[in-house]
Amino acid sequence: MINILIYFEEDIVILAVLIGLILLAVLRFRLKASNIYIFFFSMFYIYICLLIKYTQFPIEYFPELVNRSMVFDSVNYIPFSNIDLRNSILNIILTIPFGFLLRFVTKISTKKILIWSILLPIILEGSQLTIGLVLGQTLRIIDVNDIVFNYIGVLIGYALFKFFVLFARKITDDQSTKNNDMITYLRQL
């Protein structure tokens, strides 16, 4: 029997770093992105890597434990049942950076932010379910409540972004934007 246990360490981290470096090189040399944009893109990329690490890994496969019905038994389809307050708060915190950073790396409308706020949690929980079904086992609980609280987290993050940009615009005057790339970037958002 072959047992497989994949953590977000070593080889996967090296792969993530290589992909990140390639993306940064393309942004810098091909697309001529500014240092400020590259900074926010790097923050977003690191966040996405950590999000994947904490929501999808470790991936475990033990052939003697394959039981696809167990995967379906680990799914909570009923919203607001079996709510764990600590887990709910952590799910909100988990996705706040997505809502905050997304607008820094792409010009996106509020309507599309709303779409991404529901799409991201569905992708996360759907990936957990897909991995569980493919492997025939899961140590994770696929929970509709996670989708709801991740959605709330993205919206909170976006609201924080809007307040941050509004505040940054209020405390800076037009004279300060001439010499400060960061303030110029924030005023353009």
CSV table of C-alpha atoms in Angstrom, one decimal:
chain,number,residue,atom,x,y,z
A,1,MET,CA,0.0,0.0,0.0
A,2,ILE,CA,1.2,3.5,-0.8
A,3,ASN,CA,0.3,6.2,1.7
A,4,ILE,CA,0.7,9.7,0.5
A,5,LEU,CA,0.8,12.8,2.7
A,6,ILE,CA,1.4,16.2,1.0
A,7,TYR,CA,2.0,19.2,3.0
A,8,PHE,CA,2.5,22.8,1.8
A,9,GLU,CA,6.2,22.6,2.5
A,10,GLU,CA,9.5,22.0,0.7
A,11,ASP,CA,8.7,21.1,-3.0
A,12,ILE,CA,5.3,22.9,-3.1
A,13,VAL,CA,6.8,26.0,-1.4
A,14,ILE,CA,9.7,26.0,-3.9
A,15,LEU,CA,7.1,25.7,-6.7
A,16,ALA,CA,5.1,28.6,-5.3
A,17,VAL,CA,8.2,30.8,-5.0
A,18,LEU,CA,9.3,30.0,-8.6
A,19,ILE,CA,5.8,30.8,-9.9
A,20,GLY,CA,5.8,34.0,-7.9
A,21,LEU,CA,9.2,35.0,-9.2
A,22,ILE,CA,8.1,34.4,-12.8
A,23,LEU,CA,5.0,36.5,-12.3
A,24,LEU,CA,7.0,39.3,-10.8
A,25,ALA,CA,9.5,39.2,-13.7
A,26,VAL,CA,6.6,39.4,-16.2
A,27,LEU,CA,5.1,42.3,-14.3
A,28,ARG,CA,8.3,44.2,-14.0
A,29,PHE,CA,10.0,43.6,-17.4
A,30,ARG,CA,7.2,42.7,-19.8
A,31,LEU,CA,4.3,44.8,-18.4
A,32,LYS,CA,6.5,47.5,-16.9
A,33,ALA,CA,4.5,47.5,-13.6
A,34,SER,CA,5.3,50.1,-11.0
A,35,ASN,CA,7.1,49.2,-7.8
A,36,ILE,CA,3.9,50.1,-5.8
A,37,TYR,CA,1.9,47.7,-7.9
A,38,ILE,CA,4.5,45.0,-7.6
A,39,PHE,CA,4.4,45.5,-3.8
A,40,PHE,CA,0.6,45.0,-3.6
A,41,PHE,CA,0.7,42.1,-6.1
A,42,SER,CA,3.4,40.4,-4.0
A,43,MET,CA,1.2,40.8,-0.9
A,44,PHE,CA,-1.8,39.4,-2.7
A,45,TYR,CA,0.2,36.5,-4.1
A,46,ILE,CA,1.6,35.6,-0.6
A,47,TYR,CA,-1.9,35.8,0.8
A,48,ILE,CA,-3.3,33.5,-1.9
A,49,CYS,CA,-0.4,31.0,-1.2
A,50,LEU,CA,-1.2,31.0,2.5
A,51,LEU,CA,-4.9,30.8,1.9
A,52,ILE,CA,-4.3,27.6,-0.2
A,53,LYS,CA,-1.9,26.3,2.5
A,54,TYR,CA,-4.5,26.6,5.3
A,55,THR,CA,-7.6,25.6,3.4
A,56,GLN,CA,-6.4,22.8,1.1
A,57,PHE,CA,-3.3,21.2,2.9
A,58,PRO,CA,-2.3,18.7,4.1
A,59,ILE,CA,-3.7,16.4,1.4
A,60,GLU,CA,-3.7,12.8,2.7
A,61,TYR,CA,-4.2,9.5,0.9
A,62,PHE,CA,-4.3,6.2,2.7
A,63,PRO,CA,-5.7,3.5,0.4
A,64,GLU,CA,-7.0,1.5,3.4
A,65,LEU,CA,-9.2,4.4,4.4
A,66,VAL,CA,-10.9,5.1,1.0
A,67,ASN,CA,-14.6,5.5,1.6
A,68,ARG,CA,-16.4,8.0,-0.6
A,69,SER,CA,-19.6,7.9,1.5
A,70,MET,CA,-17.5,9.2,4.4
A,71,VAL,CA,-16.7,12.3,2.2
A,72,PHE,CA,-20.4,13.0,1.7
A,73,ASP,CA,-21.0,12.4,5.5
A,74,SER,CA,-18.4,15.2,6.2
A,75,VAL,CA,-20.5,17.8,4.3
A,76,ASN,CA,-22.7,20.2,6.2
A,77,TYR,CA,-25.4,21.3,3.8
A,78,ILE,CA,-27.6,23.2,6.3
A,79,PRO,CA,-26.7,26.8,6.9
A,80,PHE,CA,-26.3,28.0,10.5
A,81,SER,CA,-26.5,24.5,12.0
A,82,ASN,CA,-23.7,23.4,14.2
A,83,ILE,CA,-22.0,26.8,14.2
A,84,ASP,CA,-18.7,26.9,16.1
A,85,LEU,CA,-18.1,30.6,17.0
A,86,ARG,CA,-14.3,30.3,17.0
A,87,ASN,CA,-14.3,28.6,13.6
A,88,SER,CA,-16.8,31.2,12.2
A,89,ILE,CA,-14.6,34.1,13.3
A,90,LEU,CA,-11.5,32.4,11.9
A,91,ASN,CA,-13.4,32.0,8.5
A,92,ILE,CA,-14.2,35.7,8.5
A,93,ILE,CA,-10.6,36.7,9.3
A,94,LEU,CA,-9.3,34.3,6.7
A,95,THR,CA,-10.9,36.1,3.8
A,96,ILE,CA,-10.6,39.8,4.9
A,97,PRO,CA,-7.3,40.2,3.2
A,98,PHE,CA,-8.8,39.0,-0.1
A,99,GLY,CA,-11.4,41.7,0.0
A,100,PHE,CA,-8.9,44.3,1.1
A,101,LEU,CA,-6.1,43.5,-1.4
A,102,LEU,CA,-8.0,42.6,-4.6
A,103,ARG,CA,-8.8,46.2,-5.6
A,104,PHE,CA,-5.1,47.1,-5.2
A,105,VAL,CA,-4.1,44.6,-7.9
A,106,THR,CA,-7.0,44.9,-10.4
A,107,LYS,CA,-9.4,47.5,-11.4
A,108,ILE,CA,-12.6,45.8,-10.5
A,109,SER,CA,-16.2,47.1,-10.0
A,110,THR,CA,-18.1,46.7,-6.7
A,111,LYS,CA,-20.4,44.3,-8.6
A,112,LYS,CA,-17.5,42.1,-9.5
A,113,ILE,CA,-16.2,42.3,-5.9
A,114,LEU,CA,-19.6,40.9,-4.8
A,115,ILE,CA,-19.3,38.1,-7.3
A,116,TRP,CA,-15.8,37.3,-6.1
A,117,SER,CA,-16.9,37.4,-2.5
A,118,ILE,CA,-19.2,34.4,-3.1
A,119,LEU,CA,-17.0,32.8,-5.8
A,120,LEU,CA,-13.9,32.5,-3.6
A,121,PRO,CA,-15.6,30.6,-0.7
A,122,ILE,CA,-17.3,28.3,-3.2
A,123,ILE,CA,-13.9,27.6,-4.9
A,124,LEU,CA,-12.3,26.9,-1.5
A,125,GLU,CA,-15.0,24.5,-0.2
A,126,GLY,CA,-15.5,23.0,-3.7
A,127,SER,CA,-11.8,22.2,-3.9
A,128,GLN,CA,-11.9,20.5,-0.5
A,129,LEU,CA,-14.9,18.4,-1.6
A,130,THR,CA,-13.3,17.6,-5.0
A,131,ILE,CA,-10.0,16.5,-3.4
A,132,GLY,CA,-12.0,14.4,-0.9
A,133,LEU,CA,-14.0,12.7,-3.6
A,134,VAL,CA,-11.0,12.1,-5.9
A,135,LEU,CA,-9.1,10.5,-3.0
A,136,GLY,CA,-12.1,8.9,-1.4
A,137,GLN,CA,-11.4,10.4,2.0
A,138,THR,CA,-11.1,13.7,3.7
A,139,LEU,CA,-10.1,14.9,7.1
A,140,ARG,CA,-11.8,18.2,6.5
A,141,ILE,CA,-15.4,19.2,7.0
A,142,ILE,CA,-17.0,20.8,4.0
A,143,ASP,CA,-19.4,23.3,5.5
A,144,VAL,CA,-21.9,25.7,3.9
A,145,ASN,CA,-21.3,27.9,7.0
A,146,ASP,CA,-17.7,28.4,5.9
A,147,ILE,CA,-19.0,29.8,2.6
A,148,VAL,CA,-21.2,32.2,4.4
A,149,PHE,CA,-18.5,33.4,6.8
A,150,ASN,CA,-15.8,33.6,4.1
A,151,TYR,CA,-18.3,35.7,2.1
A,152,ILE,CA,-18.7,38.1,5.0
A,153,GLY,CA,-14.9,38.3,5.4
A,154,VAL,CA,-14.4,39.3,1.8
A,155,LEU,CA,-17.1,42.0,2.2
A,156,ILE,CA,-15.5,43.3,5.4
A,157,GLY,CA,-12.1,43.4,3.7
A,158,TYR,CA,-13.6,45.4,0.8
A,159,ALA,CA,-15.3,47.8,3.2
A,160,LEU,CA,-11.9,48.3,5.0
A,161,PHE,CA,-10.3,48.9,1.6
A,162,LYS,CA,-12.9,51.6,0.8
A,163,PHE,CA,-12.4,53.3,4.2
A,164,PHE,CA,-8.6,53.0,3.9
A,165,VAL,CA,-8.6,54.7,0.5
A,166,LEU,CA,-11.0,57.4,1.6
A,167,PHE,CA,-8.9,58.1,4.7
A,168,ALA,CA,-5.7,58.2,2.6
A,169,ARG,CA,-7.3,60.7,0.2
A,170,LYS,CA,-8.5,62.9,3.0
A,171,ILE,CA,-5.2,63.1,4.8
A,172,THR,CA,-3.2,63.9,1.7
A,173,ASP,CA,-3.3,67.1,-0.2
A,174,ASP,CA,-2.6,67.5,-3.9
A,175,GLN,CA,0.9,68.8,-3.2
A,176,SER,CA,2.0,65.7,-1.4
A,177,THR,CA,1.1,63.5,-4.4
A,178,LYS,CA,3.8,65.1,-6.6
A,179,ASN,CA,6.6,63.4,-4.6
A,180,ASN,CA,5.1,60.3,-3.3
A,181,ASP,CA,4.4,57.3,-5.5
A,182,MET,CA,2.3,55.5,-2.9
A,183,ILE,CA,0.0,58.4,-2.3
A,184,THR,CA,-0.4,58.9,-6.1
A,185,TYR,CA,-1.2,55.2,-6.5
A,186,LEU,CA,-3.8,55.3,-3.6
A,187,ARG,CA,-5.5,58.4,-5.1
A,188,GLN,CA,-5.9,56.6,-8.4
A,189,LEU,CA,-7.8,53.7,-6.9
